[in-house]
XYZ file of C-alpha atoms in Angstrom:
565
model
C 84.580 152.030 129.668
C 86.623 149.116 131.034
C 89.771 151.120 130.361
C 88.501 153.947 132.550
C 87.658 151.462 135.327
C 91.138 149.983 135.222
C 92.604 153.454 135.463
C 90.474 154.092 138.547
C 91.573 150.785 140.055
C 95.280 151.616 139.911
C 95.117 154.787 142.008
C 93.079 152.887 144.585
C 95.893 150.351 145.051
C 98.443 153.126 145.031
C 96.365 155.091 147.495
C 96.421 152.100 149.844
C 100.215 151.907 149.452
C 100.544 155.568 150.457
C 98.135 155.112 153.391
C 100.015 152.044 154.626
C 103.322 153.891 154.328
C 101.980 156.905 156.275
C 100.645 154.571 158.980
C 104.035 152.828 159.341
C 105.854 156.166 159.316
C 103.643 157.618 162.076
C 103.796 154.431 164.121
C 107.608 154.323 163.853
C 107.947 157.976 164.969
C 105.569 157.381 167.861
C 107.526 154.328 169.081
C 110.882 156.047 168.546
C 109.818 159.090 170.586
C 108.555 156.729 173.292
C 112.093 155.380 173.773
C 112.966 158.644 175.526
C 110.443 157.889 178.264
C 111.907 154.477 179.096
C 113.988 154.396 182.295
C 117.705 154.345 181.508
C 118.409 151.828 184.258
C 117.219 148.260 184.744
C 117.683 145.497 182.196
C 114.217 144.140 181.610
C 111.602 146.858 181.069
C 112.929 148.177 177.784
C 113.572 144.977 175.825
C 110.049 144.307 174.530
C 109.589 147.998 173.653
C 112.818 148.005 171.645
C 111.673 144.804 169.933
C 108.398 146.422 168.828
C 110.230 149.527 167.602
C 112.724 147.475 165.574
C 109.844 145.490 164.157
C 108.019 148.565 162.830
C 111.221 150.080 161.399
C 112.024 146.781 159.671
C 108.582 146.812 158.005
C 108.926 150.490 157.108
C 112.393 149.978 155.584
C 111.274 147.022 153.478
C 108.033 148.757 152.493
C 109.784 151.834 151.068
C 112.181 149.526 149.173
C 109.356 147.490 147.646
C 107.092 150.446 146.746
C 109.659 153.137 145.982
C 108.224 153.971 142.548
C 104.656 154.480 143.794
C 105.849 156.434 146.827
C 108.007 158.656 144.612
C 105.176 159.524 142.214
C 102.118 159.551 144.514
C 103.566 160.529 147.902
C 106.527 162.586 146.726
C 108.992 160.601 148.834
C 112.272 162.511 149.101
C 115.672 160.902 149.443
C 116.290 162.747 152.703
C 113.173 161.051 154.127
C 114.667 157.635 153.343
C 117.872 158.919 154.968
C 115.872 159.911 158.023
C 114.475 156.369 158.402
C 117.959 154.849 157.965
C 119.351 157.326 160.494
C 116.688 156.344 163.047
C 117.543 152.653 162.556
C 121.225 153.541 163.103
C 120.237 155.345 166.309
C 118.200 152.358 167.435
C 121.218 150.070 167.048
C 123.456 152.564 168.845
C 121.032 152.777 171.766
C 120.737 148.996 171.775
C 124.526 148.878 172.120
C 124.336 151.335 175.041
C 121.689 149.145 176.697
C 123.448 145.810 176.153
C 127.158 146.761 175.809
C 127.393 144.327 172.887
C 129.754 145.871 170.364
C 128.305 143.938 167.410
C 125.359 146.381 167.483
C 127.801 149.249 166.977
C 128.748 147.653 163.688
C 125.069 147.501 162.742
C 124.663 151.218 163.517
C 127.777 151.917 161.479
C 126.463 150.025 158.428
C 123.281 152.159 158.334
C 125.100 155.467 158.896
C 127.644 154.478 156.278
C 124.908 153.661 153.722
C 123.330 157.107 154.219
C 126.596 158.773 153.251
C 127.414 156.404 150.374
C 123.949 156.796 148.859
C 123.902 160.569 149.432
C 120.450 160.431 151.031
C 120.890 163.902 152.527
C 122.486 165.427 149.428
C 119.424 167.429 148.277
C 118.730 168.888 151.737
C 120.976 171.907 151.140
C 118.894 172.935 148.118
C 115.722 173.233 150.188
C 115.120 176.417 152.102
C 114.442 174.640 155.398
C 117.027 175.050 158.171
C 115.444 172.278 160.281
C 116.296 169.760 157.527
C 119.919 170.867 157.486
C 120.013 170.418 161.286
C 118.844 166.801 160.790
C 121.808 166.315 158.470
C 124.243 167.882 160.966
C 122.893 165.718 163.785
C 123.312 162.637 161.618
C 126.992 163.577 161.128
C 127.528 164.041 164.881
C 125.983 160.630 165.626
C 127.966 158.930 162.880
C 131.175 160.420 164.326
C 130.386 159.026 167.817
C 129.923 155.507 166.397
C 133.162 155.798 164.379
C 135.054 156.959 167.494
C 133.764 153.956 169.437
C 134.846 151.644 166.602
C 138.259 153.381 166.414
C 137.719 154.355 162.767
C 139.873 157.448 163.242
C 140.690 158.024 159.567
C 137.001 158.143 158.752
C 136.351 160.412 161.762
C 138.773 162.964 160.302
C 137.002 162.861 156.924
C 133.583 163.221 158.585
C 134.764 166.134 160.734
C 135.973 167.930 157.602
C 132.615 167.315 155.883
C 130.702 168.394 158.994
C 132.794 171.554 159.188
C 131.882 172.436 155.581
C 128.214 171.660 156.233
C 128.187 173.918 159.319
C 129.824 176.741 157.395
C 127.262 176.424 154.606
C 124.408 176.255 157.130
C 125.485 179.341 159.077
C 126.060 181.369 155.925
C 122.654 180.548 154.437
C 120.535 180.814 157.549
C 120.994 183.448 160.192
C 120.684 180.965 163.046
C 121.253 181.185 166.782
C 122.868 177.760 167.083
C 126.037 178.623 165.142
C 128.172 178.719 168.311
C 126.794 175.372 169.476
C 127.738 173.673 166.220
C 131.205 175.212 166.243
C 131.621 173.885 169.793
C 130.710 170.383 168.555
C 133.529 170.681 165.999
C 136.034 171.857 168.613
C 135.062 169.049 170.985
C 135.472 166.271 168.450
C 138.770 167.723 167.179
C 140.138 167.776 170.762
C 138.827 164.234 171.339
C 140.608 162.886 168.254
C 143.868 164.531 169.332
C 143.613 163.379 172.969
C 145.983 160.400 172.771
C 149.342 161.723 173.959
C 151.408 159.288 171.878
C 150.886 158.152 168.296
C 152.099 154.937 166.704
C 153.645 155.517 163.259
C 154.169 153.270 160.255
C 157.365 153.473 158.201
C 155.675 155.990 155.893
C 154.791 158.153 158.962
C 151.069 157.409 158.725
C 149.311 156.942 162.079
C 148.389 153.387 163.093
C 145.095 153.059 164.950
C 145.544 150.759 167.927
C 142.522 149.191 169.581
C 142.717 148.711 173.332
C 139.702 146.490 173.742
C 140.205 143.045 175.182
C 141.617 140.722 172.523
C 142.244 137.019 172.311
C 145.516 136.274 174.085
C 145.847 139.700 175.730
C 144.986 138.395 179.223
C 147.475 136.103 180.951
C 145.796 132.717 181.432
C 145.337 131.290 184.904
C 147.924 128.740 185.933
C 146.716 125.177 186.323
C 145.521 124.400 189.810
C 145.377 128.071 190.721
C 142.613 128.742 193.212
C 140.831 131.960 192.315
C 137.269 133.181 192.652
C 134.578 132.243 190.145
C 133.105 135.753 190.160
C 132.142 137.400 186.864
C 132.043 141.131 186.151
C 128.394 141.688 185.227
C 127.750 145.416 185.633
C 129.831 148.573 185.491
C 128.945 152.172 186.262
C 131.291 154.521 184.405
C 131.008 158.003 185.875
C 132.690 161.105 184.463
C 132.557 164.399 186.339
C 135.936 166.039 185.774
C 136.025 169.753 185.161
C 137.723 170.805 181.912
C 138.319 167.315 180.526
C 138.029 166.718 176.789
C 134.544 165.366 176.017
C 132.287 164.629 173.085
C 128.608 163.724 173.208
C 128.408 163.157 176.972
C 131.556 161.010 177.000
C 134.683 162.348 178.659
C 137.965 160.930 177.382
C 138.394 159.000 180.676
C 134.908 157.471 180.309
C 135.668 156.598 176.683
C 138.895 154.817 177.674
C 137.374 152.893 180.566
C 134.425 151.894 178.389
C 136.812 150.262 175.910
C 138.865 148.632 178.665
C 135.663 146.788 179.640
C 134.820 145.479 176.162
C 136.052 142.738 173.905
C 137.046 143.490 170.345
C 133.785 143.671 168.328
C 132.782 140.835 166.052
C 131.948 142.143 162.620
C 128.558 140.789 161.715
C 128.397 140.751 157.924
C 124.922 142.185 157.519
C 123.054 141.806 154.274
C 120.908 144.762 153.245
C 117.806 142.598 153.327
C 118.442 141.801 156.971
C 119.179 145.351 158.056
C 116.851 146.672 160.699
C 115.775 143.258 161.920
C 116.665 142.148 165.374
C 115.629 138.579 165.854
C 116.358 137.051 169.267
C 118.419 134.389 167.458
C 120.863 137.101 166.420
C 121.704 138.067 169.974
C 125.004 136.688 171.282
C 124.406 133.415 173.127
C 126.379 134.574 176.139
C 127.011 138.137 177.141
C 130.480 138.966 175.894
C 130.874 142.238 177.784
C 129.815 143.454 181.206
C 126.739 145.648 181.025
C 127.652 149.332 181.387
C 125.922 152.506 182.472
C 127.599 155.692 181.231
C 126.865 158.618 183.529
C 128.164 162.010 182.486
C 128.060 164.553 185.327
C 125.268 162.802 187.253
C 123.649 164.342 190.309
C 123.925 162.362 193.530
C 120.340 161.132 193.218
C 120.874 159.953 189.618
C 124.063 158.160 190.591
C 122.390 156.519 193.584
C 119.396 155.440 191.488
C 121.638 153.742 188.899
C 123.755 152.144 191.626
C 120.660 150.756 193.336
C 119.174 149.432 190.085
C 122.453 147.783 189.159
C 122.869 146.314 192.643
C 119.297 144.989 192.625
C 119.689 143.171 189.302
C 123.201 141.829 189.889
C 123.131 138.058 189.193
C 124.542 135.549 191.688
C 128.363 135.252 191.731
C 128.691 138.555 189.898
C 130.618 141.744 190.495
C 129.538 145.355 190.270
C 132.309 147.724 189.147
C 132.081 151.445 189.951
C 134.501 153.695 188.068
C 134.658 157.290 189.289
C 136.571 159.868 187.269
C 135.713 163.063 189.101
C 136.953 166.213 190.767
C 137.883 165.685 194.429
C 135.842 167.117 197.300
C 137.874 167.660 200.460
C 136.620 167.755 204.064
C 136.112 171.242 205.500
C 137.274 170.495 209.038
C 138.367 167.664 211.316
C 135.975 166.150 213.795
C 136.919 164.085 216.839
C 135.457 160.972 215.291
C 136.453 160.304 211.703
C 133.882 158.134 209.955
C 133.148 157.323 206.305
C 131.678 160.801 205.736
C 134.601 162.770 207.174
C 137.165 162.387 204.374
C 135.288 164.008 201.509
C 135.005 162.074 198.271
C 134.306 162.960 194.642
C 132.051 165.587 193.168
C 128.549 164.896 191.897
C 126.668 167.390 189.771
C 124.815 170.323 191.306
C 122.867 171.421 188.226
C 119.523 170.636 189.751
C 120.007 172.912 192.763
C 119.037 176.085 191.018
C 116.045 178.078 192.263
C 114.775 180.892 190.017
C 118.091 180.916 188.218
C 120.064 181.335 191.465
C 122.264 178.599 192.858
C 121.133 177.728 196.370
C 123.460 179.193 198.986
C 125.942 176.756 200.514
C 125.013 175.512 203.959
C 126.909 176.021 207.142
C 130.509 174.971 206.469
C 130.514 172.569 209.419
C 128.043 170.303 207.619
C 129.000 167.674 205.089
C 129.235 168.475 201.389
C 125.925 167.420 199.850
C 127.092 167.116 196.248
C 129.691 164.495 196.918
C 129.875 160.727 196.739
C 131.441 159.860 200.097
C 132.983 156.433 200.785
C 130.093 155.854 203.212
C 127.609 156.195 200.345
C 128.990 152.980 198.839
C 128.819 150.963 202.096
C 125.283 149.581 201.457
C 126.469 148.145 198.124
C 129.287 146.140 199.722
C 126.658 143.496 200.502
C 127.636 142.074 197.104
C 131.088 141.816 195.470
C 132.206 145.369 194.655
C 135.196 146.574 192.628
C 135.819 150.318 192.821
C 138.204 152.463 190.750
C 138.597 156.095 191.808
C 140.511 158.523 189.602
C 140.446 161.789 191.488
C 142.508 164.339 193.414
C 140.834 162.955 196.562
C 140.905 159.251 195.647
C 142.527 158.412 199.001
C 139.236 159.220 200.781
C 138.243 155.718 199.619
C 141.114 154.132 201.550
C 138.884 154.711 204.565
C 136.613 151.883 203.589
C 135.328 149.189 205.874
C 134.305 145.809 204.586
C 131.205 145.411 206.752
C 129.696 142.354 205.094
C 132.723 140.188 204.337
C 132.049 140.183 200.591
C 134.974 140.632 198.154
C 135.831 144.342 197.954
C 138.740 146.110 196.238
C 139.335 149.822 195.602
C 142.024 150.943 193.135
C 142.942 154.568 193.819
C 144.758 157.015 191.569
C 147.643 159.231 192.636
C 146.327 162.478 194.140
C 149.261 164.663 193.062
C 151.188 164.520 189.785
C 154.486 166.210 188.885
C 153.915 169.517 187.100
C 154.918 168.248 183.645
C 152.395 165.414 183.894
C 149.648 167.651 185.304
C 149.616 169.731 182.138
C 148.230 166.722 180.262
C 145.219 166.240 182.573
C 142.773 167.891 180.173
C 143.516 165.082 177.714
C 142.595 162.476 180.307
C 144.096 161.135 183.506
C 147.407 159.279 183.481
C 146.035 156.674 185.904
C 143.077 155.784 183.667
C 145.447 155.786 180.673
C 147.521 153.086 182.436
C 144.391 150.979 183.039
C 143.383 151.430 179.373
C 146.758 151.070 177.644
C 149.856 150.717 179.860
C 152.239 151.166 176.924
C 150.543 154.390 175.824
C 150.711 155.710 179.405
C 154.324 154.584 179.901
C 155.413 156.237 176.643
C 153.507 159.393 177.576
C 155.044 159.695 181.041
C 158.449 159.319 179.394
C 157.737 162.325 177.170
C 157.501 160.374 173.905
C 155.149 161.816 171.282
C 155.401 158.958 168.827
C 156.603 155.355 168.656
C 157.437 153.356 165.520
C 155.118 150.458 164.750
C 157.807 147.758 164.954
C 159.049 149.005 168.332
C 155.480 149.314 169.623
C 154.718 145.696 168.686
C 157.933 144.454 170.344
C 157.159 146.422 173.507
C 153.588 145.065 173.588
C 154.921 141.530 173.216
C 157.360 142.169 176.087
C 154.519 143.538 178.237
C 152.565 140.300 177.741
C 155.427 138.483 179.481
C 155.472 141.134 182.232
C 151.705 140.671 182.748
C 152.199 136.927 183.151
C 154.835 137.544 185.809
C 152.623 140.071 187.642
C 149.757 137.562 187.568
C 151.999 134.978 189.213
C 153.180 137.502 191.827
C 149.573 138.178 192.803
C 148.464 134.549 192.963
C 151.617 133.226 194.636
C 151.872 135.894 197.328
C 151.305 134.395 200.776
C 150.287 137.692 202.351
C 147.911 139.109 199.730
C 144.333 139.863 200.762
C 141.951 137.190 199.473
C 139.706 139.835 197.878
C 142.247 140.295 195.040
C 142.187 136.560 194.313
C 138.373 136.484 194.452
C 138.280 138.915 191.515
C 141.179 137.345 189.634
C 139.028 134.752 187.852
C 137.355 137.396 185.679
C 139.423 138.392 182.622
C 138.537 142.101 182.690
C 139.256 142.474 186.418
C 142.446 140.370 186.160
C 143.783 142.694 183.466
C 142.840 145.816 185.461
C 144.604 144.479 188.571
C 147.728 143.562 186.573
C 147.808 146.968 184.862
C 147.348 148.658 188.237
C 150.393 146.834 189.637
C 152.439 147.706 186.534
C 151.414 151.382 186.815
C 152.405 151.467 190.509
C 155.801 149.891 189.810
C 156.559 152.175 186.839
C 155.706 155.397 188.706
C 157.724 154.341 191.779
C 160.856 154.046 189.626
C 160.266 157.217 187.584
C 162.526 160.059 188.725
C 159.820 162.722 188.401
C 157.518 160.927 190.838
C 158.990 161.697 194.237
C 156.058 162.004 196.611
C 154.143 159.038 197.967
C 150.965 160.929 196.980
C 152.073 160.488 193.354
C 151.706 156.695 193.576
C 148.458 154.754 193.205
C 147.112 153.035 196.312
C 144.573 150.327 196.994
C 142.168 149.085 199.613
C 143.008 146.534 200.910
C 146.711 147.308 200.571
C 148.789 145.123 198.301
C 151.866 143.459 199.829
C 154.436 145.805 198.230
C 157.463 143.481 198.362
C 155.537 140.772 196.506
C 154.045 143.094 193.890
C 154.678 146.799 193.169
C 158.195 146.840 194.704
C 159.236 143.383 193.528
C 162.812 143.358 192.198
C 161.729 141.238 189.206
C 159.052 143.775 188.250
C 161.503 146.667 188.684
C 163.898 144.865 186.365
C 161.083 144.550 183.790
C 160.225 148.268 184.011
C 163.878 149.152 183.382
C 164.051 146.713 180.450
C 161.015 148.387 178.883
C 162.571 151.819 179.470
C 165.764 150.629 177.756
C 163.770 149.254 174.850
C 162.154 152.689 174.383
C 165.504 154.432 175.015
C 164.256 156.378 178.043
C 166.206 154.550 180.770
C 167.734 157.811 182.056
C 164.287 158.802 183.422
C 164.236 155.877 185.881
C 166.108 155.008 189.065
C 168.247 151.940 188.557
C 169.414 150.507 191.891
C 171.999 148.304 190.236
C 173.613 151.439 188.744
C 173.066 153.678 191.794
C 175.158 151.276 193.878
C 178.389 152.164 192.050
């Protein structure tokens, strides 16, 4: 009799285990789905919601670990379901990275995605006759690839792409699905993304070296003692990509991807123990924000862009800078009016997707009116009430030369060339040369010189030489007696200092390059830089020629000392 009672007791406990697990599973799904409804902009609203979501997933993860045996026998827990929970935690960390810009959370996402693959959680999925489960597996691969790209784990990306390709082939052969083309497009996009860098660095055994271009210790020239520069800090950045035909993957164009990394420090690898995975205690957060907070906007409409700008502007802390990076197709004015104001020069394209009525694009208005789907220089005027740093990479970047500093706050616009020589233009699908210079000057310099590869030893020597050049450019900027104070106001921030120095280097290099003959092929800025002190300085020209000699491409540059003979 007692034996029978004991037998009855066990299922009761096990039943409670299953009920508790189902409750946690439902609660976690509910919270996870709720993340989609949170506004993408603003810093505060989402934090407590994320905290609650992490909390439930932490409990769920530990619960399935502690009660695996009971859940296997009584609930029929499948390995792919454990994989699904791990994948959601990986997604949570990735989205936390997007919200905070702290790269350590990318490593956390990576550790969960990596565990799913190592433990073959999704292995059995292919044996079940359920296409929606296979799609979960494919989506996991796509997300894992994005995280690996952002962490520059290119070797692993290539392995994952091969595996994803095989999975897609298997999926399309077994199920007659309509999304075959979409998945093949995903493969094409990531393959093009991986191949986008125009120059590769090779080891002695001809294997490719992955170079990170995030901010590293010692990569920014220090400020000289006694140098008077602004105390401003780059707090927020809007990275906007709306270029037609540019390589992209997962709502990131290659230009956005490069600028994103140019505004981040090299990630710290948090060694995460399995027991701690999925927890996000406040104590774990970095004490001080390492990176400026970023919003990534892929093909935004004007209203989306304006909403994000306003939110960012509103929450900008004191003594902070808002950076707006625009990589977009140029919009040119339709006609000249007698008075030329900030809306008469065109600007850059914003997305028009929303202007579709019953499947028909709304007819364009009278040509005399201003282009609606365009960010004009005048649209940014309200935001110059606080320190503003603008980078425009576009065929109509010079529209933003027509800026007026109405409020006396620090304001700088760095503007790309509007016309490139034909041989350089052909590369535009793989990203803009101007953004490439701001991301990795040596990569851009090698590319514009037609090099496809550089040996590791030579690359390291050239990088070391460039550090010296950067120091000299920094001194040119801070010692110039005629430079606009706005440049110096921004010079105290490491990210902005490096961008300004790289901009000057880019301008000097293109001015000496024989292919670049038109003034429209040179970058410009607002306010203008004193050319003699910076981009046309004889010392800087000498440095550019030294670098060209080092890379054995000196014949591509004008050398005044030689031309004189």
